[in-house]
Short mmCIF file of N, CA and C in Angstrom, two decimals:
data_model
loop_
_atom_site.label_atom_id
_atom_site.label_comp_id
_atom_site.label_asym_id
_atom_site.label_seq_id
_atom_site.Cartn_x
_atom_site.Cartn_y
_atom_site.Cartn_z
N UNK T 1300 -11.38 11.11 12.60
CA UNK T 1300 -10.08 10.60 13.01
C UNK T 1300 -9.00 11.52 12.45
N UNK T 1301 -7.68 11.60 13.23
CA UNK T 1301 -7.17 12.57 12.59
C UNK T 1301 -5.45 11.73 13.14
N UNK T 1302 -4.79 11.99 11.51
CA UNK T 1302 -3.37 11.11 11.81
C UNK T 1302 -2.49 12.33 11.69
N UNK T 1303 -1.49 12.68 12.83
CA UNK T 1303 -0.24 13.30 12.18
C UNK T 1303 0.44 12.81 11.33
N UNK T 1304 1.14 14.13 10.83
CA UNK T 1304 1.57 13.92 9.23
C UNK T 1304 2.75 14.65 9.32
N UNK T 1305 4.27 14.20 9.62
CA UNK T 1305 5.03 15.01 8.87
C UNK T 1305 5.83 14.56 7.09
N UNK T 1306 5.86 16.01 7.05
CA UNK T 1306 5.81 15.57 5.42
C UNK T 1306 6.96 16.43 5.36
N UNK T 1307 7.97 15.58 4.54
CA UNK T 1307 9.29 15.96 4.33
C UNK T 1307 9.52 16.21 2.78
N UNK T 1308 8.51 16.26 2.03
CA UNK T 1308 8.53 16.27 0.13
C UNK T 1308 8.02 17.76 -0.33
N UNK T 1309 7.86 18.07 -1.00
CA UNK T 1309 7.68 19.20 -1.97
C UNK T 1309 5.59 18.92 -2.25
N UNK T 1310 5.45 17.77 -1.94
CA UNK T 1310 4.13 17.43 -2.28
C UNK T 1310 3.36 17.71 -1.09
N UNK T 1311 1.77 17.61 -1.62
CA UNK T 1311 1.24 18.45 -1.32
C UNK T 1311 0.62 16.80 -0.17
N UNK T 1312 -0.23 17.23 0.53
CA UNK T 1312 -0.66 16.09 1.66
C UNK T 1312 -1.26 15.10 1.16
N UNK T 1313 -1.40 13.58 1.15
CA UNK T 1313 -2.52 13.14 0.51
C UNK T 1313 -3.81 13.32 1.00
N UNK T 1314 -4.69 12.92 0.10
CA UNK T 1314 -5.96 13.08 0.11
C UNK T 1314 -7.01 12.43 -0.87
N UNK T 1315 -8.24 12.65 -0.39
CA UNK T 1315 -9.41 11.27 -0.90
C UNK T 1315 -9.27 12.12 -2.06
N UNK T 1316 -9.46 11.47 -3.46
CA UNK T 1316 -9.65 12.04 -4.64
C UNK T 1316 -11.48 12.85 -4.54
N UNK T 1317 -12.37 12.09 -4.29
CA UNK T 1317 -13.87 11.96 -4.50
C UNK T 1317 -14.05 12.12 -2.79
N UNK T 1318 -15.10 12.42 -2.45
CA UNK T 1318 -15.79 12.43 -0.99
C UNK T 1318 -16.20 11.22 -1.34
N UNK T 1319 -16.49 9.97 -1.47
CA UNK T 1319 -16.41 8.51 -0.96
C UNK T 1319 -15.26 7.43 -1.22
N UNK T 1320 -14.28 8.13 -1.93
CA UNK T 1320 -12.81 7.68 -1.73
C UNK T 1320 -12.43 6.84 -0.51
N UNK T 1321 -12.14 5.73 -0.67
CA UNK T 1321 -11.60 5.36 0.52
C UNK T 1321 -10.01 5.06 0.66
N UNK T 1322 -9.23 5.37 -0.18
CA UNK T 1322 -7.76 5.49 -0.06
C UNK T 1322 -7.31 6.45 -0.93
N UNK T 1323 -6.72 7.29 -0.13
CA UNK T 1323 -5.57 8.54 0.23
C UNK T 1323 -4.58 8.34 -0.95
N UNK T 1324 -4.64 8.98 -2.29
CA UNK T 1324 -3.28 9.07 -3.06
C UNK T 1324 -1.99 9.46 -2.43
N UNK T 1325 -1.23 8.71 -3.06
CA UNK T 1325 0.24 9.15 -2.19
C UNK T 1325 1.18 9.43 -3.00
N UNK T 1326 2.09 10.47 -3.00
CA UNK T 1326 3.28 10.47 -4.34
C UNK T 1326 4.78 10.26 -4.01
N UNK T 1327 5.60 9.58 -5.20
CA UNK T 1327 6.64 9.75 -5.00
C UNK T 1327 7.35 10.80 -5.08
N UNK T 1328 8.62 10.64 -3.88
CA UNK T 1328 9.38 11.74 -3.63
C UNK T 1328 10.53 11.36 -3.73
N UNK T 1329 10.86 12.00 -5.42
CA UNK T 1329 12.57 11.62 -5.47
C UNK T 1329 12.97 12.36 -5.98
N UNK T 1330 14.40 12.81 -5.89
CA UNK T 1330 15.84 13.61 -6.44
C UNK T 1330 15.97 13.39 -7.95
N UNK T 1331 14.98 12.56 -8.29
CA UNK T 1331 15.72 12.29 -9.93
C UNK T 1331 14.85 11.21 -10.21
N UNK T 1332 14.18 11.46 -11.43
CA UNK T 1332 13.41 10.12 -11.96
C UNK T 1332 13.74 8.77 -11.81
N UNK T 1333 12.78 7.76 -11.72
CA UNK T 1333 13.40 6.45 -11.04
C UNK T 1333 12.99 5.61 -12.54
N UNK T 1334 13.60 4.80 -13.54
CA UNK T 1334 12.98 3.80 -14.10
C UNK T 1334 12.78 2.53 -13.72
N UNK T 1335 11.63 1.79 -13.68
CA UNK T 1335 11.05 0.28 -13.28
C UNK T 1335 11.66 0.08 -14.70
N UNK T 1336 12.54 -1.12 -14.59
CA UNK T 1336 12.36 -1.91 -15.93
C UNK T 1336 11.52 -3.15 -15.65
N UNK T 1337 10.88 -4.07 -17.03
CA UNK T 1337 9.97 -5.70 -16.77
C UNK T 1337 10.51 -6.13 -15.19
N UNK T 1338 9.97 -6.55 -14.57
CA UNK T 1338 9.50 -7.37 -13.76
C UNK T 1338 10.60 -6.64 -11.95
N UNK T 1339 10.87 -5.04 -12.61
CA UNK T 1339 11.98 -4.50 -11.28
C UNK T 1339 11.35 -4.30 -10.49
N UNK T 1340 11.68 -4.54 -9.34
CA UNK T 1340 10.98 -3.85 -7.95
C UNK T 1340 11.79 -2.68 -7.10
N UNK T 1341 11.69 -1.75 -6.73
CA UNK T 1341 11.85 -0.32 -6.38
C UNK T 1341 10.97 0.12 -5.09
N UNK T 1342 11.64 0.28 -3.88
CA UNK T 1342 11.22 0.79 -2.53
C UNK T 1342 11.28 2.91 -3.41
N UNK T 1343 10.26 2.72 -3.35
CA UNK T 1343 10.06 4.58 -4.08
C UNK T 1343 9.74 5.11 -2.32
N UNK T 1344 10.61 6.18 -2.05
CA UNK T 1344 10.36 7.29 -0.94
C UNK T 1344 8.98 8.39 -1.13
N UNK T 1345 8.34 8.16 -0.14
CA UNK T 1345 7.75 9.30 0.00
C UNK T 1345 7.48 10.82 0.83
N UNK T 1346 8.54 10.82 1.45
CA UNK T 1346 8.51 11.75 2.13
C UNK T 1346 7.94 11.84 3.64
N UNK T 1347 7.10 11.05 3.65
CA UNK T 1347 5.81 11.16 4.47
C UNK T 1347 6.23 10.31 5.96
N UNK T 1348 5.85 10.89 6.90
CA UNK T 1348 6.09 9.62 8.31
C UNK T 1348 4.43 9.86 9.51
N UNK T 1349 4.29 9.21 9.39
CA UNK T 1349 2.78 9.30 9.90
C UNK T 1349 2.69 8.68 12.00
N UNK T 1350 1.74 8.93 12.31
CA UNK T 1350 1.75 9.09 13.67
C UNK T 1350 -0.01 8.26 13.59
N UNK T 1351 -0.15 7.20 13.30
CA UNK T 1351 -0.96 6.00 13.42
C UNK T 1351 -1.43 5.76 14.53
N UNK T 1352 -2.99 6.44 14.86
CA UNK T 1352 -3.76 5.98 16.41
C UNK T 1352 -3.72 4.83 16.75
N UNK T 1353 -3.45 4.18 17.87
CA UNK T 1353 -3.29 2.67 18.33
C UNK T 1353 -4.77 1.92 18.18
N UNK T 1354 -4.60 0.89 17.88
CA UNK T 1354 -5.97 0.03 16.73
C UNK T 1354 -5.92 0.14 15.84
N UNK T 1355 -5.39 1.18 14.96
CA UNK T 1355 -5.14 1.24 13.43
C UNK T 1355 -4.30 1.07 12.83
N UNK T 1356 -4.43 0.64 11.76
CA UNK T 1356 -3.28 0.14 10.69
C UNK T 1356 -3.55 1.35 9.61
N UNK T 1357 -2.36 1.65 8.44
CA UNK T 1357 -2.51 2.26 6.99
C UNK T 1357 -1.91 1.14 6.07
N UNK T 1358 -3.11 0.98 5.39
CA UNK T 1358 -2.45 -0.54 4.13
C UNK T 1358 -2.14 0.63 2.80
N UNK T 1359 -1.66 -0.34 2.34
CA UNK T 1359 -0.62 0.94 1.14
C UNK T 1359 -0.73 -0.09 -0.14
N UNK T 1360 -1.97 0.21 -1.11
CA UNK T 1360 -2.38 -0.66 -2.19
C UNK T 1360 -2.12 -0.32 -3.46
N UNK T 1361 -2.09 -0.61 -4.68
CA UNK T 1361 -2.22 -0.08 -5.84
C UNK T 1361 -3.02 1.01 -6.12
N UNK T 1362 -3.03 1.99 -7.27
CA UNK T 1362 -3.78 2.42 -8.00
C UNK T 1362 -3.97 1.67 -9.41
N UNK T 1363 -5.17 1.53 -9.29
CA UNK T 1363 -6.00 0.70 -10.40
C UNK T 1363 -5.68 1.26 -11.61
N UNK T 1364 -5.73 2.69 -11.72
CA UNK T 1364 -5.36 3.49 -13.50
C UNK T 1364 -3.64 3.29 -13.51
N UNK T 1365 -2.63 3.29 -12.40
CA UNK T 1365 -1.02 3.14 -12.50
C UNK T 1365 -1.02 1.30 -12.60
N UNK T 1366 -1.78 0.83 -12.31
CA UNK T 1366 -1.28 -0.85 -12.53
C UNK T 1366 -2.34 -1.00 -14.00
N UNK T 1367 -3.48 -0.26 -14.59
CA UNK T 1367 -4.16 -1.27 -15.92
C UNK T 1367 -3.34 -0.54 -17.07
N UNK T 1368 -2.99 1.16 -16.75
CA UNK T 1368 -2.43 1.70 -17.77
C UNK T 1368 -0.45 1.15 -18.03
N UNK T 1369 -0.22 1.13 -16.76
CA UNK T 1369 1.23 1.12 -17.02
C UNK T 1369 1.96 -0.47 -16.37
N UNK T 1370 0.88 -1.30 -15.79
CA UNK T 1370 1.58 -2.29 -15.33
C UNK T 1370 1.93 -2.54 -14.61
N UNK T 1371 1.90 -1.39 -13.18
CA UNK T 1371 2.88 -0.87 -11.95
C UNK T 1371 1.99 -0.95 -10.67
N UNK T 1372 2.27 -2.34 -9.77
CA UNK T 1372 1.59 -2.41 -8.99
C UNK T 1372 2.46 -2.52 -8.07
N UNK T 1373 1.61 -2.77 -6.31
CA UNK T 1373 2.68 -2.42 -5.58
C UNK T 1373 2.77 -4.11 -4.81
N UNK T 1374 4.38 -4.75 -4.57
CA UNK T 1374 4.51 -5.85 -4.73
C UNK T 1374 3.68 -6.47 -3.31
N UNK T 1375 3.88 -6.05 -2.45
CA UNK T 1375 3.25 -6.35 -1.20
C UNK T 1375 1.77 -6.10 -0.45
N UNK T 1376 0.83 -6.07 -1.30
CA UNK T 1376 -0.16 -5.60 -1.41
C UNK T 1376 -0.98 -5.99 -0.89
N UNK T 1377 -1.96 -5.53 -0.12
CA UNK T 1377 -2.08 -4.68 0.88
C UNK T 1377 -0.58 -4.68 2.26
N UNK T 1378 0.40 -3.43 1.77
CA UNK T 1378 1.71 -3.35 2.46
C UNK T 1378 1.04 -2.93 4.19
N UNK T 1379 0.95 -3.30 5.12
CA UNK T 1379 1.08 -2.71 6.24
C UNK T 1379 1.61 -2.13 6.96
N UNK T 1380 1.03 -0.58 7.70
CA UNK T 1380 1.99 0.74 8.60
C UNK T 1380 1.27 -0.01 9.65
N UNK T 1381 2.13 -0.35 10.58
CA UNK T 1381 1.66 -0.73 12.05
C UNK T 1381 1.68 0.70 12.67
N UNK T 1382 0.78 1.02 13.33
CA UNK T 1382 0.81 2.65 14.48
C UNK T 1382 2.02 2.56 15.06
N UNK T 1383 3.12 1.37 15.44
CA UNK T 1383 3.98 2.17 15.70
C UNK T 1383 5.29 2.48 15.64
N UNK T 1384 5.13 2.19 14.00
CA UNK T 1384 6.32 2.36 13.10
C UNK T 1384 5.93 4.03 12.65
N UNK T 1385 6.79 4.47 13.19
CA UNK T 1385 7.86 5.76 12.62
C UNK T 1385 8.46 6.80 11.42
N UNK T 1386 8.75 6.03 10.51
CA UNK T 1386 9.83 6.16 9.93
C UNK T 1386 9.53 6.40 8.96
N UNK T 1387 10.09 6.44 7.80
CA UNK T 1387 9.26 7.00 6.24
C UNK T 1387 8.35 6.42 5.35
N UNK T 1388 7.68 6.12 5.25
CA UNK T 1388 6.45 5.40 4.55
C UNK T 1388 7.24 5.40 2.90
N UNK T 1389 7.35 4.09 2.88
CA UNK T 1389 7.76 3.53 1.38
C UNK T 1389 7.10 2.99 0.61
N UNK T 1390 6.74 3.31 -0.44
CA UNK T 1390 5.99 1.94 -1.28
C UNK T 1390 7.02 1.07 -2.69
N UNK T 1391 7.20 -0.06 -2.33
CA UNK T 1391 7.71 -1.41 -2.86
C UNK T 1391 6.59 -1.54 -4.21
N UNK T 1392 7.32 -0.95 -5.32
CA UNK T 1392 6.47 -1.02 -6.51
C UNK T 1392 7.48 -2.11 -7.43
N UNK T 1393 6.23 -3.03 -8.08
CA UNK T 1393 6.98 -3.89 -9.34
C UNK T 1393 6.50 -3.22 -10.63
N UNK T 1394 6.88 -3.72 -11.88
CA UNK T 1394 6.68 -3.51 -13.26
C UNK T 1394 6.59 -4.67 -13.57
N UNK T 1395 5.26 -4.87 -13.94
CA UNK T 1395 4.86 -6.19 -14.67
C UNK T 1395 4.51 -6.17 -15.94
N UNK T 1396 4.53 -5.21 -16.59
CA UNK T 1396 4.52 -5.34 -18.36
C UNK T 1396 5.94 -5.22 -19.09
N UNK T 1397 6.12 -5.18 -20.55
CA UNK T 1397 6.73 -5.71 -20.91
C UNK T 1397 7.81 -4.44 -21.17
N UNK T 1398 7.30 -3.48 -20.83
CA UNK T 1398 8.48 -2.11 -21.27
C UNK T 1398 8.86 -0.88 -19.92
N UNK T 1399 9.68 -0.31 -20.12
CA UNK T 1399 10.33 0.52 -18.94
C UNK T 1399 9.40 1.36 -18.76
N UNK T 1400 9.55 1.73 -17.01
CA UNK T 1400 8.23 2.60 -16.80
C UNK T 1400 8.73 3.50 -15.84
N UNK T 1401 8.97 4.72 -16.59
CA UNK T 1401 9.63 6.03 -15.81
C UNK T 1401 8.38 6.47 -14.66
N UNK T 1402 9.05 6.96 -13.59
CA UNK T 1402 8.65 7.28 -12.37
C UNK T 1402 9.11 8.51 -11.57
N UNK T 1403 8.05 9.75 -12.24
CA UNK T 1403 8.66 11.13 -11.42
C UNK T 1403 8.03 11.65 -10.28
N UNK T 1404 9.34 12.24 -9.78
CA UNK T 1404 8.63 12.79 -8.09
C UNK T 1404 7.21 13.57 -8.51
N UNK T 1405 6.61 13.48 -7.45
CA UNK T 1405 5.44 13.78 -7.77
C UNK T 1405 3.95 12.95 -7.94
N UNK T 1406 4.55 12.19 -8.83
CA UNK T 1406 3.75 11.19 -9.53
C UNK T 1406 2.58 10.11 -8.69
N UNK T 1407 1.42 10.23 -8.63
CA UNK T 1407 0.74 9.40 -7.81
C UNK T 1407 1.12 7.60 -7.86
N UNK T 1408 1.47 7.19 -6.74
CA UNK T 1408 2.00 5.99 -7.05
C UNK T 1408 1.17 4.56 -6.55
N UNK T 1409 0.16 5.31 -5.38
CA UNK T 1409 -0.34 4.14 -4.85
C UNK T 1409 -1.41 5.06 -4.02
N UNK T 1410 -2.26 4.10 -2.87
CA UNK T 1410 -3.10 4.96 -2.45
C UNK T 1410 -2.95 4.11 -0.77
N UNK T 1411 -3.17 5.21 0.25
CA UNK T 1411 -3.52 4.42 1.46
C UNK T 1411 -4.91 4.35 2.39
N UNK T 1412 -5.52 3.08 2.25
CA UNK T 1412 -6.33 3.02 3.28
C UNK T 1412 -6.41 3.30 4.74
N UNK T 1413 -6.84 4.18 5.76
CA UNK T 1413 -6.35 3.73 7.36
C UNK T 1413 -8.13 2.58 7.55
N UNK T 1414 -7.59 1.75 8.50
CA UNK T 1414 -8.12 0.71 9.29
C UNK T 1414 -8.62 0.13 10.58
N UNK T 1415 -9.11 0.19 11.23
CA UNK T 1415 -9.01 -0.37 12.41
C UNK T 1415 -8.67 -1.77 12.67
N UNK T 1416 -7.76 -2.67 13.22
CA UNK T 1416 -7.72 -4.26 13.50
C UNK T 1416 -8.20 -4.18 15.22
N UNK T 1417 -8.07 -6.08 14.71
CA UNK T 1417 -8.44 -6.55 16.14
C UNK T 1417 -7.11 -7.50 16.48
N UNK T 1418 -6.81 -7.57 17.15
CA UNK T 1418 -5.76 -8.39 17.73
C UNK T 1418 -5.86 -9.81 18.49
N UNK T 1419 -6.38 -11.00 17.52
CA UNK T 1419 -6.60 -11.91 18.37
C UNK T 1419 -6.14 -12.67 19.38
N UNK T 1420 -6.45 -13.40 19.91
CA UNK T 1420 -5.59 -14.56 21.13
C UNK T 1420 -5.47 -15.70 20.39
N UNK T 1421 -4.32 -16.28 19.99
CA UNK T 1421 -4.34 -17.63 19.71
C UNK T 1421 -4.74 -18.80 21.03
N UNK T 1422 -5.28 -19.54 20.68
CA UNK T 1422 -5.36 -21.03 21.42
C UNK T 1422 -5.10 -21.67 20.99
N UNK T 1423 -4.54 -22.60 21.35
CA UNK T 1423 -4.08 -23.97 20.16
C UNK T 1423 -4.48 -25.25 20.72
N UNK T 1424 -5.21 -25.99 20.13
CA UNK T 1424 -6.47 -27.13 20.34
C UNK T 1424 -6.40 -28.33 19.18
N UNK T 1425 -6.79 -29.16 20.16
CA UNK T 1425 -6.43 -30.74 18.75
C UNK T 1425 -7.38 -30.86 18.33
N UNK T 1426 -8.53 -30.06 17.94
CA UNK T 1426 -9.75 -30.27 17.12
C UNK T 1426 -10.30 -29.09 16.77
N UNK T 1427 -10.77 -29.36 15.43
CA UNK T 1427 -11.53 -27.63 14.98
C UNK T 1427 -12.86 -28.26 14.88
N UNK T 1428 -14.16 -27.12 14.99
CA UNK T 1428 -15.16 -27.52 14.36
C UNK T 1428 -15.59 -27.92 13.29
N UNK T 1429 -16.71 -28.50 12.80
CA UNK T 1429 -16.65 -29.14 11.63
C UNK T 1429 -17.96 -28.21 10.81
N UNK T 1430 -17.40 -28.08 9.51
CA UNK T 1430 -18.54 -27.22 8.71
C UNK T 1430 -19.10 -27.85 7.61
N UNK T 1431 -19.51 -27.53 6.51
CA UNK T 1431 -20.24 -28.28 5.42
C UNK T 1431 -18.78 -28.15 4.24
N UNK T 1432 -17.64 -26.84 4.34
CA UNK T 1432 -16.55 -27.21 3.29
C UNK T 1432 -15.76 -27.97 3.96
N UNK T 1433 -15.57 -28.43 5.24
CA UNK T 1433 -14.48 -28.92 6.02
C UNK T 1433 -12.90 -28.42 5.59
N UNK T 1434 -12.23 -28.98 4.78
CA UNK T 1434 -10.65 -28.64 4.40
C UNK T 1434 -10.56 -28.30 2.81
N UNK T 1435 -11.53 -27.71 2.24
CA UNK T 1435 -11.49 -27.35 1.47
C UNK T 1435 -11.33 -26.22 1.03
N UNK T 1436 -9.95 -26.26 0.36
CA UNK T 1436 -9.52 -25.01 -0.46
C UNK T 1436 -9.52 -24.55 -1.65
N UNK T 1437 -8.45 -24.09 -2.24
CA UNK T 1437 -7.96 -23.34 -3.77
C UNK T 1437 -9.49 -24.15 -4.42
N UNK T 1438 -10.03 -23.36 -5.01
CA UNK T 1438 -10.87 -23.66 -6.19
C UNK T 1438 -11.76 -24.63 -5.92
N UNK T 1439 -12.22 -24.59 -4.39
CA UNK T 1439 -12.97 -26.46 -3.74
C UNK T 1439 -14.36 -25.68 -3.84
N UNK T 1440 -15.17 -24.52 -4.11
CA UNK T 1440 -16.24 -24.24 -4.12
C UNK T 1440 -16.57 -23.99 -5.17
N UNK T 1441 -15.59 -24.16 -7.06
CA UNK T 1441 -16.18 -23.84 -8.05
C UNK T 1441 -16.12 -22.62 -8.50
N UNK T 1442 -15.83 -22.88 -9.94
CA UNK T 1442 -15.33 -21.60 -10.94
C UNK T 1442 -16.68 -20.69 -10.97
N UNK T 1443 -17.74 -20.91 -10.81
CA UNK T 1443 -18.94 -20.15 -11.05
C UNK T 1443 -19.48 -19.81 -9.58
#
């Protein structure tokens, strides 16, 4: 599969870290260091505007070593690029620990999966089938 990429940053393209990588590091691209203070949220630019084959989505998730080391995850998570949005690919990062967390261009900030969806048909019906959990939710199958 192959996505156009224009890239408007100084950075270099993303890419799988490992050959079984399945999401694309991505970096921020800014004019001037950004600080997250406790609990800030920050739309960080990346430069990047992508050209998304129709059926596919790009979800835009954390990095696991930027959210256990520094706290910094991304608020909307798994964020969705619909194929046919345009425009500059942002990632919406919070700071959830307890101290300021500087953020330089460059800096790997998050990673993106691409996807294929399906697009269902709603129907709307006065009866669902019946299963063995029926309406059972939050925590209805047990901590173990």
């Amino acid at each position: 599969m192959e996505i156009k990429v224009i890239n408007k940053s100084n950075n270099e393209l993303p890419h799988y870290a490992t050959a079984d990588s399945a999401g694309l590091d991505i970096r921020a691209f800014l004019n001037e260091p950004v600080t997250l203070k406790p609990l800030e949220r920050k739309l960080i630019p990346t430069g990047l505007f992508l050209e998304i084959p129709s059926g596919f989505e790009v979800q835009i998730r954390p990095r696991s070593g930027f959210a256990f080391k520094q706290g910094v995850t991304v608020l909307n998570s798994p964020g969705t690029i619909d194929a046919d949005y345009r425009g500059e690919i942002g990632v919406l990062l919070i700071n959830l620990s307890n101290e300021d967390v500087i953020i330089e261009s460059g800096e790997r900030v998050a990673q993106m999966v691409v996807a294929p969806f399906v697009q269902a048909q709603l129907k709307e019906t006065n009866a669902l089938s019946e299963t063995s959990r029926g309406d059972g939710g939050f925590g209805s199958t047990g901590k173990n």
